[in-house]
């Protein structure tokens, strides 16, 4: 692995820089299993609130949900879009960053928040890391690939990249594989999903992105493609962000524009080998970086 690539992924972005909390992160466990489980117990995934029976439990996995105000039973991704803001809010609520954190003191962020938080902590420890966006069938095992974010880091002892899924770390939760070393064939990266749809490898109904409204197939895969491209460039954009030219066309592109994305996706299949080419596209294709959003 070229040192300049590893060095690039030790650098932080607006989303992964921990600022004054860097020293705090450096003192967290070095063991990836302990680190992920500790992180997982600070956070409630907002999908849990879809089920009313969970919201009224006082002894579920997340703790006493009856102590969580109803006004907070929503996504907080927009309030805490950066790893620094997540840690700041957790410590504001309770300075004990402990595995026994009460439900009322947890934050409600998605797998994206989990992925960038873990990446930020690893970066603070000097470990090359990057968030990755794509799709995972293993979330529900129902034949559908749901949009998902995980973290990829470079294990210097084994001299290889590893995928780790902090969001799925739950006590006594058996996934059938090691969440600290997720097999690459278990996770469908954004580029793989996009090309799979373009080449008719996947049915349109099997690729789902839980946007508002929910998108399927090609439109869903374009979301994953750009979230992952930006993450590979150390720019872990939020769910509201998408290239404006695509958003303005409601994801209905010309064949020429689809072919441009084909070329990008093919390079992303091997981001380390094609690192310089991806950076060149990043620097010279402004339409991929001019984002839509709440005010754009």
PDB file of N, CA and C in Angstrom, residues 172-251:
ATOM      1  N   UNK A 172     -24.683 -10.106  22.172  1.00  0.00           N
ATOM      2  CA  UNK A 172     -25.358 -11.378  21.878  1.00  0.00           C
ATOM      3  C   UNK A 172     -26.059 -11.375  20.519  1.00  0.00           C
ATOM      4  N   UNK A 173     -25.585 -10.538  19.587  1.00  0.00           N
ATOM      5  CA  UNK A 173     -26.198 -10.479  18.266  1.00  0.00           C
ATOM      6  C   UNK A 173     -25.308 -11.216  17.273  1.00  0.00           C
ATOM      7  N   UNK A 174     -25.761 -12.366  16.796  1.00  0.00           N
ATOM      8  CA  UNK A 174     -24.970 -13.181  15.877  1.00  0.00           C
ATOM      9  C   UNK A 174     -25.297 -12.814  14.435  1.00  0.00           C
ATOM     10  N   UNK A 175     -24.272 -12.438  13.685  1.00  0.00           N
ATOM     11  CA  UNK A 175     -24.462 -12.033  12.301  1.00  0.00           C
ATOM     12  C   UNK A 175     -24.068 -13.140  11.325  1.00  0.00           C
ATOM     13  N   UNK A 176     -23.268 -14.084  11.797  1.00  0.00           N
ATOM     14  CA  UNK A 176     -22.811 -15.148  10.915  1.00  0.00           C
ATOM     15  C   UNK A 176     -21.434 -14.876  10.344  1.00  0.00           C
ATOM     16  N   UNK A 177     -20.876 -13.708  10.653  1.00  0.00           N
ATOM     17  CA  UNK A 177     -19.518 -13.370  10.250  1.00  0.00           C
ATOM     18  C   UNK A 177     -18.991 -12.335  11.236  1.00  0.00           C
ATOM     19  N   UNK A 178     -17.701 -12.060  11.159  1.00  0.00           N
ATOM     20  CA  UNK A 178     -17.051 -11.154  12.097  1.00  0.00           C
ATOM     21  C   UNK A 178     -17.320  -9.703  11.705  1.00  0.00           C
ATOM     22  N   UNK A 179     -18.040  -8.974  12.549  1.00  0.00           N
ATOM     23  CA  UNK A 179     -18.345  -7.575  12.263  1.00  0.00           C
ATOM     24  C   UNK A 179     -17.099  -6.696  12.304  1.00  0.00           C
ATOM     25  N   UNK A 180     -16.018  -7.205  12.887  1.00  0.00           N
ATOM     26  CA  UNK A 180     -14.764  -6.467  12.923  1.00  0.00           C
ATOM     27  C   UNK A 180     -13.910  -6.724  11.684  1.00  0.00           C
ATOM     28  N   UNK A 181     -14.364  -7.645  10.853  1.00  0.00           N
ATOM     29  CA  UNK A 181     -13.649  -7.984   9.622  1.00  0.00           C
ATOM     30  C   UNK A 181     -14.684  -8.495   8.623  1.00  0.00           C
ATOM     31  N   UNK A 182     -15.583  -7.601   8.240  1.00  0.00           N
ATOM     32  CA  UNK A 182     -16.703  -7.963   7.370  1.00  0.00           C
ATOM     33  C   UNK A 182     -16.179  -8.425   6.014  1.00  0.00           C
ATOM     34  N   UNK A 183     -16.557  -9.625   5.578  1.00  0.00           N
ATOM     35  CA  UNK A 183     -16.111 -10.079   4.250  1.00  0.00           C
ATOM     36  C   UNK A 183     -16.563  -9.100   3.164  1.00  0.00           C
ATOM     37  N   UNK A 184     -15.696  -8.835   2.218  1.00  0.00           N
ATOM     38  CA  UNK A 184     -16.021  -7.840   1.192  1.00  0.00           C
ATOM     39  C   UNK A 184     -17.192  -8.256   0.310  1.00  0.00           C
ATOM     40  N   UNK A 185     -17.471  -9.550   0.247  1.00  0.00           N
ATOM     41  CA  UNK A 185     -18.610  -9.978  -0.558  1.00  0.00           C
ATOM     42  C   UNK A 185     -19.933  -9.846   0.192  1.00  0.00           C
ATOM     43  N   UNK A 186     -19.875  -9.389   1.447  1.00  0.00           N
ATOM     44  CA  UNK A 186     -21.089  -9.180   2.224  1.00  0.00           C
ATOM     45  C   UNK A 186     -21.614  -7.752   2.112  1.00  0.00           C
ATOM     46  N   UNK A 187     -20.759  -6.864   1.608  1.00  0.00           N
ATOM     47  CA  UNK A 187     -21.148  -5.456   1.511  1.00  0.00           C
ATOM     48  C   UNK A 187     -21.091  -5.015   0.059  1.00  0.00           C
ATOM     49  N   UNK A 188     -22.163  -4.382  -0.399  1.00  0.00           N
ATOM     50  CA  UNK A 188     -22.264  -3.936  -1.781  1.00  0.00           C
ATOM     51  C   UNK A 188     -21.966  -2.436  -1.820  1.00  0.00           C
ATOM     52  N   UNK A 189     -20.770  -2.087  -2.253  1.00  0.00           N
ATOM     53  CA  UNK A 189     -20.402  -0.679  -2.317  1.00  0.00           C
ATOM     54  C   UNK A 189     -21.264   0.049  -3.344  1.00  0.00           C
ATOM     55  N   UNK A 190     -21.338   1.379  -3.191  1.00  0.00           N
ATOM     56  CA  UNK A 190     -22.182   2.172  -4.080  1.00  0.00           C
ATOM     57  C   UNK A 190     -21.901   1.921  -5.547  1.00  0.00           C
ATOM     58  N   UNK A 191     -20.617   1.830  -5.906  1.00  0.00           N
ATOM     59  CA  UNK A 191     -20.243   1.609  -7.303  1.00  0.00           C
ATOM     60  C   UNK A 191     -20.709   0.236  -7.788  1.00  0.00           C
ATOM     61  N   UNK A 192     -20.612  -0.773  -6.926  1.00  0.00           N
ATOM     62  CA  UNK A 192     -21.042  -2.121  -7.292  1.00  0.00           C
ATOM     63  C   UNK A 192     -22.549  -2.165  -7.518  1.00  0.00           C
ATOM     64  N   UNK A 193     -23.291  -1.470  -6.655  1.00  0.00           N
ATOM     65  CA  UNK A 193     -24.749  -1.439  -6.802  1.00  0.00           C
ATOM     66  C   UNK A 193     -25.133  -0.726  -8.100  1.00  0.00           C
ATOM     67  N   UNK A 194     -24.483   0.415  -8.363  1.00  0.00           N
ATOM     68  CA  UNK A 194     -24.798   1.182  -9.570  1.00  0.00           C
ATOM     69  C   UNK A 194     -24.511   0.375 -10.834  1.00  0.00           C
ATOM     70  N   UNK A 195     -23.317  -0.190 -10.925  1.00  0.00           N
ATOM     71  CA  UNK A 195     -22.970  -0.969 -12.113  1.00  0.00           C
ATOM     72  C   UNK A 195     -23.817  -2.228 -12.211  1.00  0.00           C
ATOM     73  N   UNK A 196     -24.161  -2.804 -11.056  1.00  0.00           N
ATOM     74  CA  UNK A 196     -25.013  -3.992 -11.059  1.00  0.00           C
ATOM     75  C   UNK A 196     -26.381  -3.712 -11.643  1.00  0.00           C
ATOM     76  N   UNK A 197     -26.926  -2.548 -11.349  1.00  0.00           N
ATOM     77  CA  UNK A 197     -28.218  -2.154 -11.924  1.00  0.00           C
ATOM     78  C   UNK A 197     -28.066  -1.850 -13.413  1.00  0.00           C
ATOM     79  N   UNK A 198     -27.010  -1.135 -13.759  1.00  0.00           N
ATOM     80  CA  UNK A 198     -26.783  -0.778 -15.161  1.00  0.00           C
ATOM     81  C   UNK A 198     -26.593  -2.019 -16.030  1.00  0.00           C
ATOM     82  N   UNK A 199     -25.985  -3.046 -15.458  1.00  0.00           N
ATOM     83  CA  UNK A 199     -25.698  -4.270 -16.214  1.00  0.00           C
ATOM     84  C   UNK A 199     -26.740  -5.361 -15.985  1.00  0.00           C
ATOM     85  N   UNK A 200     -27.861  -4.981 -15.355  1.00  0.00           N
ATOM     86  CA  UNK A 200     -28.979  -5.907 -15.110  1.00  0.00           C
ATOM     87  C   UNK A 200     -28.599  -7.102 -14.230  1.00  0.00           C
ATOM     88  N   UNK A 201     -27.618  -6.911 -13.379  1.00  0.00           N
ATOM     89  CA  UNK A 201     -27.234  -7.963 -12.451  1.00  0.00           C
ATOM     90  C   UNK A 201     -28.191  -8.012 -11.269  1.00  0.00           C
ATOM     91  N   UNK A 202     -28.710  -6.829 -10.898  1.00  0.00           N
ATOM     92  CA  UNK A 202     -29.644  -6.735  -9.775  1.00  0.00           C
ATOM     93  C   UNK A 202     -30.988  -6.219 -10.259  1.00  0.00           C
ATOM     94  N   UNK A 203     -32.047  -6.767  -9.677  1.00  0.00           N
ATOM     95  CA  UNK A 203     -33.393  -6.278  -9.938  1.00  0.00           C
ATOM     96  C   UNK A 203     -33.568  -4.913  -9.301  1.00  0.00           C
ATOM     97  N   UNK A 204     -34.290  -4.033  -9.970  1.00  0.00           N
ATOM     98  CA  UNK A 204     -34.512  -2.681  -9.452  1.00  0.00           C
ATOM     99  C   UNK A 204     -35.102  -2.692  -8.043  1.00  0.00           C
ATOM    100  N   UNK A 205     -35.908  -3.681  -7.728  1.00  0.00           N
ATOM    101  CA  UNK A 205     -36.589  -3.722  -6.434  1.00  0.00           C
ATOM    102  C   UNK A 205     -35.688  -4.178  -5.296  1.00  0.00           C
ATOM    103  N   UNK A 206     -34.474  -4.642  -5.613  1.00  0.00           N
ATOM    104  CA  UNK A 206     -33.623  -5.206  -4.558  1.00  0.00           C
ATOM    105  C   UNK A 206     -32.608  -4.213  -3.998  1.00  0.00           C
ATOM    106  N   UNK A 207     -32.503  -3.030  -4.619  1.00  0.00           N
ATOM    107  CA  UNK A 207     -31.593  -1.992  -4.123  1.00  0.00           C
ATOM    108  C   UNK A 207     -32.450  -0.862  -3.567  1.00  0.00           C
ATOM    109  N   UNK A 208     -32.398  -0.650  -2.256  1.00  0.00           N
ATOM    110  CA  UNK A 208     -33.302   0.304  -1.608  1.00  0.00           C
ATOM    111  C   UNK A 208     -32.516   1.331  -0.815  1.00  0.00           C
ATOM    112  N   UNK A 209     -32.877   2.600  -0.998  1.00  0.00           N
ATOM    113  CA  UNK A 209     -32.303   3.666  -0.181  1.00  0.00           C
ATOM    114  C   UNK A 209     -33.432   4.337   0.592  1.00  0.00           C
ATOM    115  N   UNK A 210     -33.282   4.370   1.914  1.00  0.00           N
ATOM    116  CA  UNK A 210     -34.347   4.891   2.781  1.00  0.00           C
ATOM    117  C   UNK A 210     -34.341   6.413   2.817  1.00  0.00           C
ATOM    118  N   UNK A 211     -34.349   7.031   1.646  1.00  0.00           N
ATOM    119  CA  UNK A 211     -34.446   8.485   1.554  1.00  0.00           C
ATOM    120  C   UNK A 211     -35.923   8.859   1.704  1.00  0.00           C
ATOM    121  N   UNK A 212     -36.231  10.118   1.575  1.00  0.00           N
ATOM    122  CA  UNK A 212     -37.621  10.563   1.676  1.00  0.00           C
ATOM    123  C   UNK A 212     -37.980  11.319   0.410  1.00  0.00           C
ATOM    124  N   UNK A 213     -38.728  10.714  -0.533  1.00  0.00           N
ATOM    125  CA  UNK A 213     -39.297   9.366  -0.418  1.00  0.00           C
ATOM    126  C   UNK A 213     -38.242   8.280  -0.675  1.00  0.00           C
ATOM    127  N   UNK A 214     -38.590   7.059  -0.307  1.00  0.00           N
ATOM    128  CA  UNK A 214     -37.711   5.909  -0.533  1.00  0.00           C
ATOM    129  C   UNK A 214     -37.429   5.784  -2.024  1.00  0.00           C
ATOM    130  N   UNK A 215     -36.158   5.541  -2.373  1.00  0.00           N
ATOM    131  CA  UNK A 215     -35.801   5.338  -3.768  1.00  0.00           C
ATOM    132  C   UNK A 215     -35.314   3.912  -3.968  1.00  0.00           C
ATOM    133  N   UNK A 216     -35.550   3.394  -5.168  1.00  0.00           N
ATOM    134  CA  UNK A 216     -35.179   2.023  -5.496  1.00  0.00           C
ATOM    135  C   UNK A 216     -34.305   1.997  -6.744  1.00  0.00           C
ATOM    136  N   UNK A 217     -33.612   0.890  -6.916  1.00  0.00           N
ATOM    137  CA  UNK A 217     -32.908   0.618  -8.158  1.00  0.00           C
ATOM    138  C   UNK A 217     -31.850   1.631  -8.526  1.00  0.00           C
ATOM    139  N   UNK A 218     -31.920   2.124  -9.762  1.00  0.00           N
ATOM    140  CA  UNK A 218     -30.886   3.005 -10.291  1.00  0.00           C
ATOM    141  C   UNK A 218     -30.780   4.296  -9.489  1.00  0.00           C
ATOM    142  N   UNK A 219     -31.917   4.907  -9.154  1.00  0.00           N
ATOM    143  CA  UNK A 219     -31.889   6.151  -8.382  1.00  0.00           C
ATOM    144  C   UNK A 219     -31.235   5.915  -7.022  1.00  0.00           C
ATOM    145  N   UNK A 220     -31.593   4.810  -6.375  1.00  0.00           N
ATOM    146  CA  UNK A 220     -31.005   4.488  -5.076  1.00  0.00           C
ATOM    147  C   UNK A 220     -29.505   4.272  -5.203  1.00  0.00           C
ATOM    148  N   UNK A 221     -29.095   3.584  -6.241  1.00  0.00           N
ATOM    149  CA  UNK A 221     -27.677   3.267  -6.398  1.00  0.00           C
ATOM    150  C   UNK A 221     -26.841   4.502  -6.685  1.00  0.00           C
ATOM    151  N   UNK A 222     -27.426   5.496  -7.361  1.00  0.00           N
ATOM    152  CA  UNK A 222     -26.701   6.752  -7.608  1.00  0.00           C
ATOM    153  C   UNK A 222     -26.409   7.451  -6.289  1.00  0.00           C
ATOM    154  N   UNK A 223     -27.344   7.377  -5.354  1.00  0.00           N
ATOM    155  CA  UNK A 223     -27.098   7.952  -4.028  1.00  0.00           C
ATOM    156  C   UNK A 223     -25.882   7.274  -3.389  1.00  0.00           C
ATOM    157  N   UNK A 224     -25.897   5.956  -3.368  1.00  0.00           N
ATOM    158  CA  UNK A 224     -24.790   5.227  -2.774  1.00  0.00           C
ATOM    159  C   UNK A 224     -23.472   5.506  -3.471  1.00  0.00           C
ATOM    160  N   UNK A 225     -23.520   5.638  -4.792  1.00  0.00           N
ATOM    161  CA  UNK A 225     -22.318   5.923  -5.573  1.00  0.00           C
ATOM    162  C   UNK A 225     -21.677   7.232  -5.133  1.00  0.00           C
ATOM    163  N   UNK A 226     -22.486   8.296  -5.001  1.00  0.00           N
ATOM    164  CA  UNK A 226     -21.914   9.598  -4.663  1.00  0.00           C
ATOM    165  C   UNK A 226     -21.573   9.735  -3.187  1.00  0.00           C
ATOM    166  N   UNK A 227     -22.361   9.123  -2.309  1.00  0.00           N
ATOM    167  CA  UNK A 227     -21.968   9.145  -0.896  1.00  0.00           C
ATOM    168  C   UNK A 227     -20.609   8.470  -0.728  1.00  0.00           C
ATOM    169  N   UNK A 228     -20.397   7.376  -1.463  1.00  0.00           N
ATOM    170  CA  UNK A 228     -19.135   6.653  -1.334  1.00  0.00           C
ATOM    171  C   UNK A 228     -17.987   7.400  -2.013  1.00  0.00           C
ATOM    172  N   UNK A 229     -18.250   8.013  -3.161  1.00  0.00           N
ATOM    173  CA  UNK A 229     -17.202   8.779  -3.847  1.00  0.00           C
ATOM    174  C   UNK A 229     -16.718   9.915  -2.946  1.00  0.00           C
ATOM    175  N   UNK A 230     -17.650  10.637  -2.359  1.00  0.00           N
ATOM    176  CA  UNK A 230     -17.269  11.733  -1.477  1.00  0.00           C
ATOM    177  C   UNK A 230     -16.542  11.207  -0.244  1.00  0.00           C
ATOM    178  N   UNK A 231     -16.971  10.074   0.278  1.00  0.00           N
ATOM    179  CA  UNK A 231     -16.283   9.500   1.439  1.00  0.00           C
ATOM    180  C   UNK A 231     -14.860   9.096   1.093  1.00  0.00           C
ATOM    181  N   UNK A 232     -14.664   8.539  -0.102  1.00  0.00           N
ATOM    182  CA  UNK A 232     -13.325   8.156  -0.536  1.00  0.00           C
ATOM    183  C   UNK A 232     -12.416   9.371  -0.686  1.00  0.00           C
ATOM    184  N   UNK A 233     -13.021  10.529  -0.881  1.00  0.00           N
ATOM    185  CA  UNK A 233     -12.260  11.771  -0.980  1.00  0.00           C
ATOM    186  C   UNK A 233     -12.231  12.520   0.351  1.00  0.00           C
ATOM    187  N   UNK A 234     -12.524  11.816   1.443  1.00  0.00           N
ATOM    188  CA  UNK A 234     -12.526  12.413   2.788  1.00  0.00           C
ATOM    189  C   UNK A 234     -13.538  13.552   2.902  1.00  0.00           C
ATOM    190  N   UNK A 235     -14.734  13.323   2.412  1.00  0.00           N
ATOM    191  CA  UNK A 235     -15.781  14.346   2.469  1.00  0.00           C
ATOM    192  C   UNK A 235     -17.126  13.646   2.664  1.00  0.00           C
ATOM    193  N   UNK A 236     -17.398  13.248   3.888  1.00  0.00           N
ATOM    194  CA  UNK A 236     -18.510  12.355   4.195  1.00  0.00           C
ATOM    195  C   UNK A 236     -19.840  13.117   4.272  1.00  0.00           C
ATOM    196  N   UNK A 237     -20.370  13.494   3.109  1.00  0.00           N
ATOM    197  CA  UNK A 237     -21.553  14.344   3.020  1.00  0.00           C
ATOM    198  C   UNK A 237     -22.763  13.725   3.728  1.00  0.00           C
ATOM    199  N   UNK A 238     -23.690  14.611   4.121  1.00  0.00           N
ATOM    200  CA  UNK A 238     -24.898  14.158   4.813  1.00  0.00           C
ATOM    201  C   UNK A 238     -25.940  13.709   3.793  1.00  0.00           C
ATOM    202  N   UNK A 239     -27.037  13.124   4.283  1.00  0.00           N
ATOM    203  CA  UNK A 239     -28.047  12.555   3.399  1.00  0.00           C
ATOM    204  C   UNK A 239     -28.741  13.602   2.531  1.00  0.00           C
ATOM    205  N   UNK A 240     -28.800  14.856   2.986  1.00  0.00           N
ATOM    206  CA  UNK A 240     -29.440  15.904   2.194  1.00  0.00           C
ATOM    207  C   UNK A 240     -28.629  16.281   0.966  1.00  0.00           C
ATOM    208  N   UNK A 241     -27.361  15.923   0.964  1.00  0.00           N
ATOM    209  CA  UNK A 241     -26.473  16.338  -0.118  1.00  0.00           C
ATOM    210  C   UNK A 241     -26.484  15.347  -1.287  1.00  0.00           C
ATOM    211  N   UNK A 242     -26.517  15.903  -2.463  1.00  0.00           N
ATOM    212  CA  UNK A 242     -26.418  15.140  -3.701  1.00  0.00           C
ATOM    213  C   UNK A 242     -26.037  16.139  -4.782  1.00  0.00           C
ATOM    214  N   UNK A 243     -25.226  15.727  -5.783  1.00  0.00           N
ATOM    215  CA  UNK A 243     -24.887  16.689  -6.838  1.00  0.00           C
ATOM    216  C   UNK A 243     -26.133  17.392  -7.371  1.00  0.00           C
ATOM    217  N   UNK A 244     -26.058  18.702  -7.449  1.00  0.00           N
ATOM    218  CA  UNK A 244     -27.250  19.489  -7.786  1.00  0.00           C
ATOM    219  C   UNK A 244     -27.782  19.146  -9.167  1.00  0.00           C
ATOM    220  N   UNK A 245     -26.876  18.876 -10.100  1.00  0.00           N
ATOM    221  CA  UNK A 245     -27.348  18.585 -11.458  1.00  0.00           C
ATOM    222  C   UNK A 245     -28.167  17.305 -11.499  1.00  0.00           C
ATOM    223  N   UNK A 246     -27.879  16.386 -10.612  1.00  0.00           N
ATOM    224  CA  UNK A 246     -28.646  15.136 -10.535  1.00  0.00           C
ATOM    225  C   UNK A 246     -29.961  15.365  -9.808  1.00  0.00           C
ATOM    226  N   UNK A 247     -29.907  16.092  -8.695  1.00  0.00           N
ATOM    227  CA  UNK A 247     -31.117  16.379  -7.928  1.00  0.00           C
ATOM    228  C   UNK A 247     -32.110  17.174  -8.775  1.00  0.00           C
ATOM    229  N   UNK A 248     -31.619  18.159  -9.521  1.00  0.00           N
ATOM    230  CA  UNK A 248     -32.501  18.989 -10.337  1.00  0.00           C
ATOM    231  C   UNK A 248     -33.186  18.203 -11.445  1.00  0.00           C
ATOM    232  N   UNK A 249     -32.555  17.101 -11.860  1.00  0.00           N
ATOM    233  CA  UNK A 249     -33.148  16.254 -12.901  1.00  0.00           C
ATOM    234  C   UNK A 249     -33.937  15.085 -12.313  1.00  0.00           C
ATOM    235  N   UNK A 250     -34.106  15.109 -10.991  1.00  0.00           N
ATOM    236  CA  UNK A 250     -34.805  14.017 -10.309  1.00  0.00           C
ATOM    237  C   UNK A 250     -34.200  12.665 -10.668  1.00  0.00           C
ATOM    238  N   UNK A 251     -32.868  12.644 -10.810  1.00  0.00           N
ATOM    239  CA  UNK A 251     -32.100  11.427 -11.072  1.00  0.00           C
ATOM    240  C   UNK A 251     -32.403  10.831 -12.453  1.00  0.00           C
TER     241      UNK A 251
END
